[in-house]
mmCIF file of C-alpha atoms and ligand atoms in Angstrom:
data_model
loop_
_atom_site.group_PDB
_atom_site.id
_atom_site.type_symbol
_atom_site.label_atom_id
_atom_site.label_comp_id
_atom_site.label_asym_id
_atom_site.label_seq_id
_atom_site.Cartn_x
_atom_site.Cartn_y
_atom_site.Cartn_z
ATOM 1 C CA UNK Z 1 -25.052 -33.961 5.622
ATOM 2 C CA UNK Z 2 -28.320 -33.887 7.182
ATOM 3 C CA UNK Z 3 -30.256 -30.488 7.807
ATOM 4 C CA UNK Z 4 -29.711 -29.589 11.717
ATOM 5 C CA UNK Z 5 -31.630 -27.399 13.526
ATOM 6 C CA UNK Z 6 -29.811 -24.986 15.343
ATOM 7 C CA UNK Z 7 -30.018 -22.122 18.169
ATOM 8 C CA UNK Z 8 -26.815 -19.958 18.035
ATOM 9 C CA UNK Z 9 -26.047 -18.371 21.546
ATOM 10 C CA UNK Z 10 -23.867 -15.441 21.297
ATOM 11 C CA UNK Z 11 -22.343 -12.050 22.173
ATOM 12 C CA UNK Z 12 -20.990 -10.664 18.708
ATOM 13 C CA UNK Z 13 -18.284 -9.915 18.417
ATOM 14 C CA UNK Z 14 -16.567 -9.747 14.948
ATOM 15 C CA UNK Z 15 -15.761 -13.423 14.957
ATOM 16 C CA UNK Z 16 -19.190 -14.134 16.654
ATOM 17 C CA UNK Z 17 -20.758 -12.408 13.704
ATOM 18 C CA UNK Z 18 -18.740 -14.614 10.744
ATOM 19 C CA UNK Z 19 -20.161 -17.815 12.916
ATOM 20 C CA UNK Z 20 -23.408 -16.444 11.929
ATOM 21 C CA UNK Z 21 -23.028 -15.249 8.617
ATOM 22 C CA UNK Z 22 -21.858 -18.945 8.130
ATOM 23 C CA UNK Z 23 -24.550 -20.447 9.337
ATOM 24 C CA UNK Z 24 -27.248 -18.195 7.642
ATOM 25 C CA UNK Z 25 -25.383 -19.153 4.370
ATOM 26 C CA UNK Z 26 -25.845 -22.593 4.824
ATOM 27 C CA UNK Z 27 -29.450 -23.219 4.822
ATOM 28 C CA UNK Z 28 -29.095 -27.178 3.180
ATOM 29 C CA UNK Z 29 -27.161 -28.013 6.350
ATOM 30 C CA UNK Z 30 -28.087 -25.653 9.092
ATOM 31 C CA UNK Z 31 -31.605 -24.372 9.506
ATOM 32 C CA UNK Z 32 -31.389 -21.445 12.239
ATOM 33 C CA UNK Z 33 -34.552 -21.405 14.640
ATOM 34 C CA UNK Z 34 -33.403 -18.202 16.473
ATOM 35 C CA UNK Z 35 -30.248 -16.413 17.873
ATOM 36 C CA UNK Z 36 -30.107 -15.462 21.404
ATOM 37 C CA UNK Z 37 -27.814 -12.780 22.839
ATOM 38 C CA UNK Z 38 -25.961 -12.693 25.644
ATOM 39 C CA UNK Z 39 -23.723 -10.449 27.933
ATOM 40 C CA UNK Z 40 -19.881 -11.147 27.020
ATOM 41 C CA UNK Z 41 -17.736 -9.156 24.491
ATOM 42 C CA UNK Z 42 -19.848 -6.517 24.948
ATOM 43 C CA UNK Z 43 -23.179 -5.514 26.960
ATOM 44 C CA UNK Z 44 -26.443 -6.908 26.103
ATOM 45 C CA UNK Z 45 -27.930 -3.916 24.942
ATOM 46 C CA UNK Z 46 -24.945 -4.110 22.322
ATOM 47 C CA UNK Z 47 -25.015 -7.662 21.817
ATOM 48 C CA UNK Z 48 -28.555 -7.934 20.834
ATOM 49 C CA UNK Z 49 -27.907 -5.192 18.732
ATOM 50 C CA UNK Z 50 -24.581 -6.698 16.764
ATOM 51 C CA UNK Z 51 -27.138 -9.962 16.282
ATOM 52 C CA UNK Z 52 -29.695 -7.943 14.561
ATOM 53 C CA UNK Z 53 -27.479 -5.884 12.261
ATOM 54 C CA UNK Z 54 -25.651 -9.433 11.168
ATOM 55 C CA UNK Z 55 -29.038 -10.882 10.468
ATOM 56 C CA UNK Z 56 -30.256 -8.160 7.786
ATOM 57 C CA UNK Z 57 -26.443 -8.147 6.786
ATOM 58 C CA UNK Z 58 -27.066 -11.714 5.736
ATOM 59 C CA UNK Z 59 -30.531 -11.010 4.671
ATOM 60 C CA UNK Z 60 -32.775 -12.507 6.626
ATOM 61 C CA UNK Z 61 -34.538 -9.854 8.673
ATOM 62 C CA UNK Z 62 -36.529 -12.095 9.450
ATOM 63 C CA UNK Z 63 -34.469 -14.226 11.719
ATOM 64 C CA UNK Z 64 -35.494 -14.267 15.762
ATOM 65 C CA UNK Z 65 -33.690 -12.800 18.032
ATOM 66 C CA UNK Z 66 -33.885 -12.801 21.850
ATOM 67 C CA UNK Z 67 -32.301 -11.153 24.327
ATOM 68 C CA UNK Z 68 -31.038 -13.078 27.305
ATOM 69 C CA UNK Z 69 -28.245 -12.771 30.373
ATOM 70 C CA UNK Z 70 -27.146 -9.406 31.125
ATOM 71 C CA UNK Z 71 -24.738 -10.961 33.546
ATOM 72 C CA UNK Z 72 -22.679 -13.845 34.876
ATOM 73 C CA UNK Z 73 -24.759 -16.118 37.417
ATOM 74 C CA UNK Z 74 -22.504 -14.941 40.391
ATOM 75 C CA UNK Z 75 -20.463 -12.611 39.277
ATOM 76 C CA UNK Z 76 -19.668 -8.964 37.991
ATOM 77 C CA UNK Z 77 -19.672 -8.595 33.868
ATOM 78 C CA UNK Z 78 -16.433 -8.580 32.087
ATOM 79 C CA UNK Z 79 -15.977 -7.180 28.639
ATOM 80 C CA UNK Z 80 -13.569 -7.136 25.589
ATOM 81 C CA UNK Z 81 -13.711 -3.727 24.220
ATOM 82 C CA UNK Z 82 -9.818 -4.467 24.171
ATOM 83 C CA UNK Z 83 -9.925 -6.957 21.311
ATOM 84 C CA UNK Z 84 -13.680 -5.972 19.905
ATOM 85 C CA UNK Z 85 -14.174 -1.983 20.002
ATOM 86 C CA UNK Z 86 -16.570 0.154 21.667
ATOM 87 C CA UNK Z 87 -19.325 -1.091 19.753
ATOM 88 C CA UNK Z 88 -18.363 -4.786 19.841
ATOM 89 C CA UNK Z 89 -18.520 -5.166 15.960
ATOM 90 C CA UNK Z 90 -15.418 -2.024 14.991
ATOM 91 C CA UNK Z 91 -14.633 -2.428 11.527
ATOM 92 C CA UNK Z 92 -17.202 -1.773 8.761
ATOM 93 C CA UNK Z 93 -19.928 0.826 9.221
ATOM 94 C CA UNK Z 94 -23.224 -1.035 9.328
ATOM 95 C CA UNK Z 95 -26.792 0.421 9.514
ATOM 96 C CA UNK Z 96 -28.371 0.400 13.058
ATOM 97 C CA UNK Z 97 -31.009 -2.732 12.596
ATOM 98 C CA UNK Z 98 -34.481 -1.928 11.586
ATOM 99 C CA UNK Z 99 -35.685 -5.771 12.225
ATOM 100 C CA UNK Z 100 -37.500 -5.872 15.736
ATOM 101 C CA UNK Z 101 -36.025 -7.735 19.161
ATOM 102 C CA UNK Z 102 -38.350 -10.743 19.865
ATOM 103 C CA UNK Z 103 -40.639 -10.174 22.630
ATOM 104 C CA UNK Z 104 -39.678 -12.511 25.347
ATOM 105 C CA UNK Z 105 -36.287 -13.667 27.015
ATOM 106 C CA UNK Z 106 -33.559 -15.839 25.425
ATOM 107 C CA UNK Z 107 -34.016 -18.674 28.415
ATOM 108 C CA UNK Z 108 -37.491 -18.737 27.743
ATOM 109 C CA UNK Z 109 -36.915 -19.120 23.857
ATOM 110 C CA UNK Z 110 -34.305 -22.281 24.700
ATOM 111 C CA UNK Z 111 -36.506 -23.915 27.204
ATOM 112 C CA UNK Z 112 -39.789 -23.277 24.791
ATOM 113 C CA UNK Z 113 -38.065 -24.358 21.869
ATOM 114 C CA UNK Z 114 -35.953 -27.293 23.501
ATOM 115 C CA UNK Z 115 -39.508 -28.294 24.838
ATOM 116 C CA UNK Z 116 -41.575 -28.292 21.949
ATOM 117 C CA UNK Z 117 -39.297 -29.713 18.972
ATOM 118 C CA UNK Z 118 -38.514 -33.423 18.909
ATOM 119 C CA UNK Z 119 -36.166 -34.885 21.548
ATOM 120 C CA UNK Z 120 -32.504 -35.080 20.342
ATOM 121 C CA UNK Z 121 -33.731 -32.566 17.358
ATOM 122 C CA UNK Z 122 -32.235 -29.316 18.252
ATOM 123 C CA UNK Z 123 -27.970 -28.491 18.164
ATOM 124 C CA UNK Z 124 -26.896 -25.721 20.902
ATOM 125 C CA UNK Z 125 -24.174 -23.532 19.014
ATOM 126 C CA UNK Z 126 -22.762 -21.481 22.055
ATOM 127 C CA UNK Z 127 -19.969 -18.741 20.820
ATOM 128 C CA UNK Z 128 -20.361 -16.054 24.062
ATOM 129 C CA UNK Z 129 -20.067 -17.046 27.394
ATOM 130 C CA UNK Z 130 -22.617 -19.739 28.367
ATOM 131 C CA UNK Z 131 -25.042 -18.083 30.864
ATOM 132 C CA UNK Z 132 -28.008 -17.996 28.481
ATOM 133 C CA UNK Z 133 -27.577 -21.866 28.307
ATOM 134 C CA UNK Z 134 -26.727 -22.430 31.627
ATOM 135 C CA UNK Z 135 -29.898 -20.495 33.364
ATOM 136 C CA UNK Z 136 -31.809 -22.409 31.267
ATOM 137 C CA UNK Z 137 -30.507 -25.940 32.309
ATOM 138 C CA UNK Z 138 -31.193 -24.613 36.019
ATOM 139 C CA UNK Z 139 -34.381 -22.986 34.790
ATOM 140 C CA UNK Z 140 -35.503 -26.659 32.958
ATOM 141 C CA UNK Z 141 -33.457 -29.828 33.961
ATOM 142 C CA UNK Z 142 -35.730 -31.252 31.971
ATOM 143 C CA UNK Z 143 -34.248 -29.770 28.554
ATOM 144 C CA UNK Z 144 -30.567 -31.718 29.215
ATOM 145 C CA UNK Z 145 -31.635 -35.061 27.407
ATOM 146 C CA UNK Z 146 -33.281 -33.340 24.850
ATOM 147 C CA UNK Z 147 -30.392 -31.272 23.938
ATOM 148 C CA UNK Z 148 -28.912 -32.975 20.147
ATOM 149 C CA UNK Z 149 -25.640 -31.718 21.246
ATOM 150 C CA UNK Z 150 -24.021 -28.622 22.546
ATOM 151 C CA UNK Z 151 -21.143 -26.955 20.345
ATOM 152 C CA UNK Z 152 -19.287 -24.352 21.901
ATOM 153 C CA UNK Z 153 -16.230 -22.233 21.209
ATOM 154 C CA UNK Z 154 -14.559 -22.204 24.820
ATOM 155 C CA UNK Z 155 -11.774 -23.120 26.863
ATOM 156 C CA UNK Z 156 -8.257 -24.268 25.644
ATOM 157 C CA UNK Z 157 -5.616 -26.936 26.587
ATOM 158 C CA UNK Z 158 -2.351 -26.699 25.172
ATOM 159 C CA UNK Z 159 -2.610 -22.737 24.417
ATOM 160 C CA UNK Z 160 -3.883 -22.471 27.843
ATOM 161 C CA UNK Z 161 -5.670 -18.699 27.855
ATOM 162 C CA UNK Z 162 -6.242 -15.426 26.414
ATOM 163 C CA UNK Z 163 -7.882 -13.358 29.409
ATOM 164 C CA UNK Z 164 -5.633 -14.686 31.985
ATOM 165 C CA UNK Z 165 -2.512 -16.417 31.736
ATOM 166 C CA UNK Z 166 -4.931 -19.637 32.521
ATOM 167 C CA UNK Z 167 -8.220 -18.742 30.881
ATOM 168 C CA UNK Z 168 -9.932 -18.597 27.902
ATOM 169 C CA UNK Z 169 -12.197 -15.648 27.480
ATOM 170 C CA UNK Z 170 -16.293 -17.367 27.180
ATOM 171 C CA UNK Z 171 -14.988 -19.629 30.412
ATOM 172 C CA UNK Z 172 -13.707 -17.250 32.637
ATOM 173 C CA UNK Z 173 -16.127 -14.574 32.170
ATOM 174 C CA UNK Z 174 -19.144 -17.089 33.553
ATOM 175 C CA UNK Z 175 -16.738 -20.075 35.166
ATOM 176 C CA UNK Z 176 -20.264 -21.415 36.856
ATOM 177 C CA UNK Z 177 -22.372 -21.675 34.256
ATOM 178 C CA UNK Z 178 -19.664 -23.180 32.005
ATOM 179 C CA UNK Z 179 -19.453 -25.299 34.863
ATOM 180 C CA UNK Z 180 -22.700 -26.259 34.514
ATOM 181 C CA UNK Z 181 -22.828 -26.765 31.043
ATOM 182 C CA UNK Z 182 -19.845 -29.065 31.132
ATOM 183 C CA UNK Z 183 -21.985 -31.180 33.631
ATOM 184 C CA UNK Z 184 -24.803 -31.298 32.234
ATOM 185 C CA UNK Z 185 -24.638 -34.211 30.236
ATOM 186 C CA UNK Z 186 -25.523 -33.671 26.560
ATOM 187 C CA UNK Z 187 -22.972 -34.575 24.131
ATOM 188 C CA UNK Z 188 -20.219 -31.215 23.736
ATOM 189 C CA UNK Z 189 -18.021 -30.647 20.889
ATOM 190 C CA UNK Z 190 -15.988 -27.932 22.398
ATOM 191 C CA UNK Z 191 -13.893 -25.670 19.647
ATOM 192 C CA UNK Z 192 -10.969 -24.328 22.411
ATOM 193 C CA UNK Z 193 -8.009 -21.708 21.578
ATOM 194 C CA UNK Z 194 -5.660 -24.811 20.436
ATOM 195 C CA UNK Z 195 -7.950 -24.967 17.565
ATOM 196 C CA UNK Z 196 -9.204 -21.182 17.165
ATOM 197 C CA UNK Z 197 -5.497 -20.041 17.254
ATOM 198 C CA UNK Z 198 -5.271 -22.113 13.806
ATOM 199 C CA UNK Z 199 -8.062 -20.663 12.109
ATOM 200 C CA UNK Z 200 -5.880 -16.984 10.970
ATOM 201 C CA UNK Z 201 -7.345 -14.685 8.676
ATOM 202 C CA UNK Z 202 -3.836 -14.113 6.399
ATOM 203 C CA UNK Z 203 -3.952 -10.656 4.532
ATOM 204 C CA UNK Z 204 -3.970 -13.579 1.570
ATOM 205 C CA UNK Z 205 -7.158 -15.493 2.923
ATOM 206 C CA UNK Z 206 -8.524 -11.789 3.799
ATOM 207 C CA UNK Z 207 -8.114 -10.601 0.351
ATOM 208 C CA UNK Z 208 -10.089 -13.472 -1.191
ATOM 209 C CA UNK Z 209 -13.062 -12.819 0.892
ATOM 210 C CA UNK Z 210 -12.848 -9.030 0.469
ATOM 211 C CA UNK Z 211 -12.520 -9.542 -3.447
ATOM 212 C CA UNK Z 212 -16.224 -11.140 -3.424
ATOM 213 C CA UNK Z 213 -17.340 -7.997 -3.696
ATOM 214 C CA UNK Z 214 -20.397 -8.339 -1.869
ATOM 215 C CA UNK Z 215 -21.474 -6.320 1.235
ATOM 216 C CA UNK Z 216 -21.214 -9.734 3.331
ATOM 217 C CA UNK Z 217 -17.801 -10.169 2.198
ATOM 218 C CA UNK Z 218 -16.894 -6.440 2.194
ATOM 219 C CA UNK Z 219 -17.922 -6.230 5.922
ATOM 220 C CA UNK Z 220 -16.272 -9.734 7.302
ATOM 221 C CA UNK Z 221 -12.889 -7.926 5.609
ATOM 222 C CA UNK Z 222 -13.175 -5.058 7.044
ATOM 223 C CA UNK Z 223 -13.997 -6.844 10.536
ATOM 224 C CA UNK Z 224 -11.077 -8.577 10.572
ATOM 225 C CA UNK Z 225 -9.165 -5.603 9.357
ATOM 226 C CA UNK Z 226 -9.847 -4.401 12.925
ATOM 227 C CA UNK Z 227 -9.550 -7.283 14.884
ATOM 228 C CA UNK Z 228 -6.637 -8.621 13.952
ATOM 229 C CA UNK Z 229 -4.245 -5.775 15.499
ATOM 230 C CA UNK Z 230 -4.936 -6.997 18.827
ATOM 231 C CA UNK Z 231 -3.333 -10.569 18.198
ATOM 232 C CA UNK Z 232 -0.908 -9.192 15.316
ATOM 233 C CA UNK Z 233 0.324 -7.452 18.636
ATOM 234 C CA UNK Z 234 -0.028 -9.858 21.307
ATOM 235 C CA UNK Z 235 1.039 -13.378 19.580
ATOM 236 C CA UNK Z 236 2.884 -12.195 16.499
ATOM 237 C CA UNK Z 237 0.372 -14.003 14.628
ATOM 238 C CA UNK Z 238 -0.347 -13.981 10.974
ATOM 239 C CA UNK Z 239 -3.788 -12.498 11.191
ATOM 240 C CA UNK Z 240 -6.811 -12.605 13.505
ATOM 241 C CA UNK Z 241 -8.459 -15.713 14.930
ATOM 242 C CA UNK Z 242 -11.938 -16.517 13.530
ATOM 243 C CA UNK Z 243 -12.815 -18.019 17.356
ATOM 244 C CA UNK Z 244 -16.886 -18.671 16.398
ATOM 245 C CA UNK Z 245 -16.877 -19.669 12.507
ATOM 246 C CA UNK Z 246 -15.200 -23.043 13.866
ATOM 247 C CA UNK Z 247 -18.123 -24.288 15.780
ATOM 248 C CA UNK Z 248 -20.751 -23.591 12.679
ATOM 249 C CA UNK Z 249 -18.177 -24.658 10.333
ATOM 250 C CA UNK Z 250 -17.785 -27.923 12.474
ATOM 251 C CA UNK Z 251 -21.285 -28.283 11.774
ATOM 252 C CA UNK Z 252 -21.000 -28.612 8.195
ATOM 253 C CA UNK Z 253 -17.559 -29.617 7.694
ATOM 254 C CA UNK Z 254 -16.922 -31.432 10.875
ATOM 255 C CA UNK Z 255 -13.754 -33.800 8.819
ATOM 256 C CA UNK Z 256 -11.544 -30.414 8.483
ATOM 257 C CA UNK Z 257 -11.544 -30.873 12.388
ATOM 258 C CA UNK Z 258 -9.604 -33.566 15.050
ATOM 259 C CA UNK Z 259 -10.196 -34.254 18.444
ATOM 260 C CA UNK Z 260 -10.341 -36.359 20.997
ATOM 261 C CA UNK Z 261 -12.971 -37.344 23.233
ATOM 262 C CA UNK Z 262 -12.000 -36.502 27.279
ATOM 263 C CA UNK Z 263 -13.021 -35.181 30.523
ATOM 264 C CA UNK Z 264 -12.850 -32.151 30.568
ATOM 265 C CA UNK Z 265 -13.890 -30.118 34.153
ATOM 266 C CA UNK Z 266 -13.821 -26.458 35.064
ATOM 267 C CA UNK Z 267 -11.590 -24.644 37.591
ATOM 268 C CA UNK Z 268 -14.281 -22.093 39.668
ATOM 269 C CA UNK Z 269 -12.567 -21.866 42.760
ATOM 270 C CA UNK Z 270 -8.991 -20.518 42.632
ATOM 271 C CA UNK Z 271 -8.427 -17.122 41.798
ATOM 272 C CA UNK Z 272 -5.214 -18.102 40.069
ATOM 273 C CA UNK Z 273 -6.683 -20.499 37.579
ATOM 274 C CA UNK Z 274 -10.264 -19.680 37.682
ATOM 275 C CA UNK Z 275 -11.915 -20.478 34.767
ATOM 276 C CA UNK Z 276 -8.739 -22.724 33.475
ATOM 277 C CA UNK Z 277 -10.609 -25.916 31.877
ATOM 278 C CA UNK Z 278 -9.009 -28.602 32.755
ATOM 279 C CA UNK Z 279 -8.598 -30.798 30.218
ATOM 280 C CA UNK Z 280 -7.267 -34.572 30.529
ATOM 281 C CA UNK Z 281 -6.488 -34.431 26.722
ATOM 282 C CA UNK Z 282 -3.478 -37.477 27.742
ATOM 283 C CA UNK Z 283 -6.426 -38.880 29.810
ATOM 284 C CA UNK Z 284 -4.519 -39.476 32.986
ATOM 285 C CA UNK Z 285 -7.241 -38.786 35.436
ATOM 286 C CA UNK Z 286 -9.596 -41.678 35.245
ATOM 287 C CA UNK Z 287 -12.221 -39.332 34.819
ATOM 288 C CA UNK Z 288 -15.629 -39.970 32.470
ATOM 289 C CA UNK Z 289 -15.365 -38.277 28.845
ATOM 290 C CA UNK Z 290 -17.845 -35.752 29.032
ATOM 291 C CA UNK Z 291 -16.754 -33.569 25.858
ATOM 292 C CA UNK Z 292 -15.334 -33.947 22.019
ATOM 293 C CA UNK Z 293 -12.732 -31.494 22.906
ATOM 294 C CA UNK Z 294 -10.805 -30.500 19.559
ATOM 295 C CA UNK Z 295 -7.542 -29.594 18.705
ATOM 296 C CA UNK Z 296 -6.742 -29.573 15.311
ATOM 297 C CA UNK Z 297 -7.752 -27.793 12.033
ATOM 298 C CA UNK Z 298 -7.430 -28.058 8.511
ATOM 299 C CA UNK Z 299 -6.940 -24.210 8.014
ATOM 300 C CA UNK Z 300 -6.938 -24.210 4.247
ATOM 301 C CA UNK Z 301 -10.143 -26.532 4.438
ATOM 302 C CA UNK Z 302 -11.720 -24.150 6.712
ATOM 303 C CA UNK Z 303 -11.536 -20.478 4.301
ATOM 304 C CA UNK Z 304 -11.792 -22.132 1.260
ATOM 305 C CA UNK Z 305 -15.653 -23.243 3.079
ATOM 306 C CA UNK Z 306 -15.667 -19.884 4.915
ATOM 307 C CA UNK Z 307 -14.732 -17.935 1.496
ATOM 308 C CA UNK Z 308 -17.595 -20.279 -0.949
ATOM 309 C CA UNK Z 309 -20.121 -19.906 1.961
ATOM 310 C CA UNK Z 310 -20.145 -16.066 2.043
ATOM 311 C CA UNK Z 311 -19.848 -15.306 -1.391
ATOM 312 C CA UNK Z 312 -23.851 -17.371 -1.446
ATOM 313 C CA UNK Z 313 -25.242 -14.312 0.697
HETATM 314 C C1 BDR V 1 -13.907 -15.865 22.439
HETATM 315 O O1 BDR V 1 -14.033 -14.665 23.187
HETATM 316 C C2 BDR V 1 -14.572 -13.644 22.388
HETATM 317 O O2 BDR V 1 -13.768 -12.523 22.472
HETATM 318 C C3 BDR V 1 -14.712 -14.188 20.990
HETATM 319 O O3 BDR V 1 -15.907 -13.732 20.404
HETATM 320 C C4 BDR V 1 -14.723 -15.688 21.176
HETATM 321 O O4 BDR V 1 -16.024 -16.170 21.404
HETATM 322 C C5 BDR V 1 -12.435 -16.149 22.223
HETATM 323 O O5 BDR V 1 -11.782 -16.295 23.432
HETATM 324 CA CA1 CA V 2 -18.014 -14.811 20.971
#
């Protein structure tokens, strides 16, 4: 697997967090040029903050980090202290950050960076809602064709939402910029809930991570100690959803993952649906593919990576 450079665009978030963990402990296929937070789970003054603590979790203080969006393009902020906890990262008790907030704001960092490193060099890996990503396009048309590819973890087809009946959480909170983003032309692997919902932390797949031992490992157990009660009570399901690790696990292991190549547009008009993306997974609408939209997951594939990976920080 060839090294990719990556920017990871996020809003941890417990599951946000793991996506970076795995990513920071995979430096022969990932090589992280920065992190930039956005608005979502929680507010930006939190989110920035969750990215920080992660980074000297994982030991690298000296990872950049930018804060970006502290709202949707048009509309009002929407949060998920529901699922996440007041502080966005409930669970273990980490120590506030000590490494500094990068001077400068997260749209600048994508446009600079999207600018200045080869053309097709640089992987998008978006786990929050897209509005960093999206202001940036508008910002910089110029970026699009330079982007290597966007990954996001967004949307869903055959489990249809979580936040509404219709929506999936990262989508509906900014339906524009996703909107966007879905538009804008780079190549998208999208990771939606038909393949998060796969990827359950079992008390069994939870106990081998917590039995490394090590403060990474300690902390991702005790994360998804607290968010899995909010899906152990809503679905009946076996376990929280690791939402994020898919799209940097996709990036390393992208065989434990199928999908299928289709349009894929997003509703921003009805108030019944807003947000829904519409995806013509049975590709009945003539439409151009404009995303790798997946929507299955070798589970047992996925931890056994997951479980290695963390046990290296
Ligand atoms: C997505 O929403 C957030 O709550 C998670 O971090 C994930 O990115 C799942 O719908
Ligand atoms: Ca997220």
């Amino acid at each position: 697997m060839p090294l990719r450079k990556i920017i990871i665009d996020t809003d941890p978030g417990q599951d946000d967090a793991v996506a970076i963990l795995l990513a920071l402990a995979s430096p022969d296929e990932i090589e992280v040029l920065g992190i930039t937070a956005v608005a979502g789970n929680v507010p930006l003054a939190l989110t920035q903050k969750n990215a920080r603590m992660v980074c000297e979790l994982a030991g690298r203080p000296d990872m950049r980090v930018f804060a970006g969006c502290d709202a949707p393009l048009r509309r009002k902020l929407i949060t998920a202290e529901h699922v996440h906890g007041k502080t966005g990262l409930d669970g273990p008790t980490l120590p506030d950050p000590t490494m500094p907030l990068c001077d400068g704001h997260a749209v600048d960092f994508l446009v600079d960076t999207l600018r200045t490193e080869p053309a097709g060099s640089v992987t998008l890996c978006a786990l929050g809602p897209l509005t960093n990503i999206a202001t940036a396009l508008q910002k910089a048309p110029d970026i699009a064709p330079r982007i290597a590819q966007i990954v996001l973890m967004g949307g869903a087809y055959f489990e249809v939402g979580n936040i509404t009946p219709t929506a999936e959480f990262n989508i509906y909170v900014d339906p524009e910029a996703a909107e966007q983003v879905f538009a804008c032309g780079a190549p998208l692997t999208v990771m939606p809930l038909d393949v998060t919902h796969k990827a359950l932390v079992t008390a069994e797949r939870n106990a081998a991570i917590r039995a490394l031992g090590t403060p990474a490992g300690l902390a991702v157990a005790q994360m998804t100690d607290f968010f899995e009660r909010f899906d152990r009570e809503k679905y009946g399901s076996d376990g929280a959803p690791l939402h994020d690790p898919c799209v940097t696990a996709w990036l390393i292991r992208p065989d434990l993952f199928a999908g299928r190549h289709i349009n894929v547009e997003i509703e921003t008009a009805s108030d019944l649906t807003l947000g829904m993306t519409v995806a013509d997974w049975w590709r009945v609408s003539g439409r151009a593919p404009n995303a790798t939209f997946m929507g299955d997951l070798d589970a047992d594939g996925f931890f056994a990576l997951l479980t290695e990976r963390l046990g290296r920080l």
